[in-house]
């Protein structure tokens, strides 16, 4: 597994510090708002688990599962595989994503949620890859901006592998080309 990584982009320590900082910021911004954190599976699972341990305000959590990607290139189509399990009318929603790439997935999800009349929808992403943005979308909270390379680890996969790497690394191009 490690031999497939070209280089480590973000170490465990660097991630830990940043995630803690963002968790505290969100706690300040959403105190008294009882937000619902909505994790976008599967990529969010490690990031969200760590982030939530730095959120110190009353809140709840839910998950959605979508597929938009097959291998290393986006298909542009978004399919909802698991929907919310609660009503969100009048609630403050915070979408938790692993990476904001073209923005197609989150743009679709944001609009999908807005139809349900929440009080607000915000986005927190672990990684932001602005070079590839197609949708007019930004993250309200972004931990790291990354270059236009395919990254894996800390929840992010290539064909379902590498999610369990504890850091974020750039995948060797020969693995996916
Ligand atoms: P978007 O719709 O293009 O913004 O794609 C979002 C989804 O594509 C993310 O939730 C990831 O699952 C996947 N993705 C995009 N870039 C990468 C990458 O560099 N590594 C792993 N997954 C990625
Ligand atoms: Mg993925």
PDB file of C-alpha atoms and ligand atoms in Angstrom, residues 69 97-105 129 149-151 156-157, ligand 1:
ATOM      1  CA  UNK A  69     -17.171   8.843  -9.014  1.00  0.00           C
ATOM      2  CA  UNK A  97     -17.140  16.194   2.885  1.00  0.00           C
ATOM      3  CA  UNK A  98     -13.730  14.676   2.288  1.00  0.00           C
ATOM      4  CA  UNK A  99     -12.827  16.720  -0.777  1.00  0.00           C
ATOM      5  CA  UNK A 100     -14.353  19.486  -2.857  1.00  0.00           C
ATOM      6  CA  UNK A 101     -13.129  18.760  -6.367  1.00  0.00           C
ATOM      7  CA  UNK A 102     -15.323  19.711  -9.350  1.00  0.00           C
ATOM      8  CA  UNK A 103     -17.993  20.678  -6.816  1.00  0.00           C
ATOM      9  CA  UNK A 104     -20.648  18.738  -8.749  1.00  0.00           C
ATOM     10  CA  UNK A 105     -21.470  16.412  -5.833  1.00  0.00           C
ATOM     11  CA  UNK A 129      -8.952  21.302  -4.941  1.00  0.00           C
ATOM     12  CA  UNK A 149      -3.195  15.536  -8.008  1.00  0.00           C
ATOM     13  CA  UNK A 150      -5.096  12.408  -6.985  1.00  0.00           C
ATOM     14  CA  UNK A 151      -4.842  12.030  -3.225  1.00  0.00           C
ATOM     15  CA  UNK A 156     -10.203   9.069   0.679  1.00  0.00           C
ATOM     16  CA  UNK A 157     -10.024   6.151  -1.704  1.00  0.00           C
TER      17      UNK A 157
HETATM   18  P1  LIG B   1     -16.692  16.414  -7.043  1.00  0.00           P
HETATM   19  O1  LIG B   1     -18.145  16.165  -7.278  1.00  0.00           O
HETATM   20  O2  LIG B   1     -15.919  16.438  -8.324  1.00  0.00           O
HETATM   21  O3  LIG B   1     -16.406  17.643  -6.190  1.00  0.00           O
HETATM   22  O4  LIG B   1     -16.108  15.121  -6.352  1.00  0.00           O
HETATM   23  C1  LIG B   1     -16.256  14.849  -5.043  1.00  0.00           C
HETATM   24  C2  LIG B   1     -15.906  13.413  -4.741  1.00  0.00           C
HETATM   25  O5  LIG B   1     -14.956  12.863  -5.662  1.00  0.00           O
HETATM   26  C3  LIG B   1     -15.256  13.346  -3.399  1.00  0.00           C
HETATM   27  O6  LIG B   1     -16.198  13.182  -2.373  1.00  0.00           O
HETATM   28  C4  LIG B   1     -14.321  12.155  -3.538  1.00  0.00           C
HETATM   29  O7  LIG B   1     -14.998  10.963  -3.195  1.00  0.00           O
HETATM   30  C5  LIG B   1     -13.968  12.101  -5.002  1.00  0.00           C
HETATM   31  N1  LIG B   1     -12.625  12.690  -5.279  1.00  0.00           N
HETATM   32  C6  LIG B   1     -12.330  13.817  -5.936  1.00  0.00           C
HETATM   33  N2  LIG B   1     -11.013  14.054  -5.988  1.00  0.00           N
HETATM   34  C7  LIG B   1     -10.434  13.016  -5.333  1.00  0.00           C
HETATM   35  C8  LIG B   1      -9.052  12.676  -5.019  1.00  0.00           C
HETATM   36  O8  LIG B   1      -8.073  13.367  -5.332  1.00  0.00           O
HETATM   37  N3  LIG B   1      -8.882  11.527  -4.315  1.00  0.00           N
HETATM   38  C9  LIG B   1      -9.909  10.723  -3.903  1.00  0.00           C
HETATM   39  N4  LIG B   1     -11.205  11.006  -4.172  1.00  0.00           N
HETATM   40  C10 LIG B   1     -11.459  12.139  -4.880  1.00  0.00           C
END
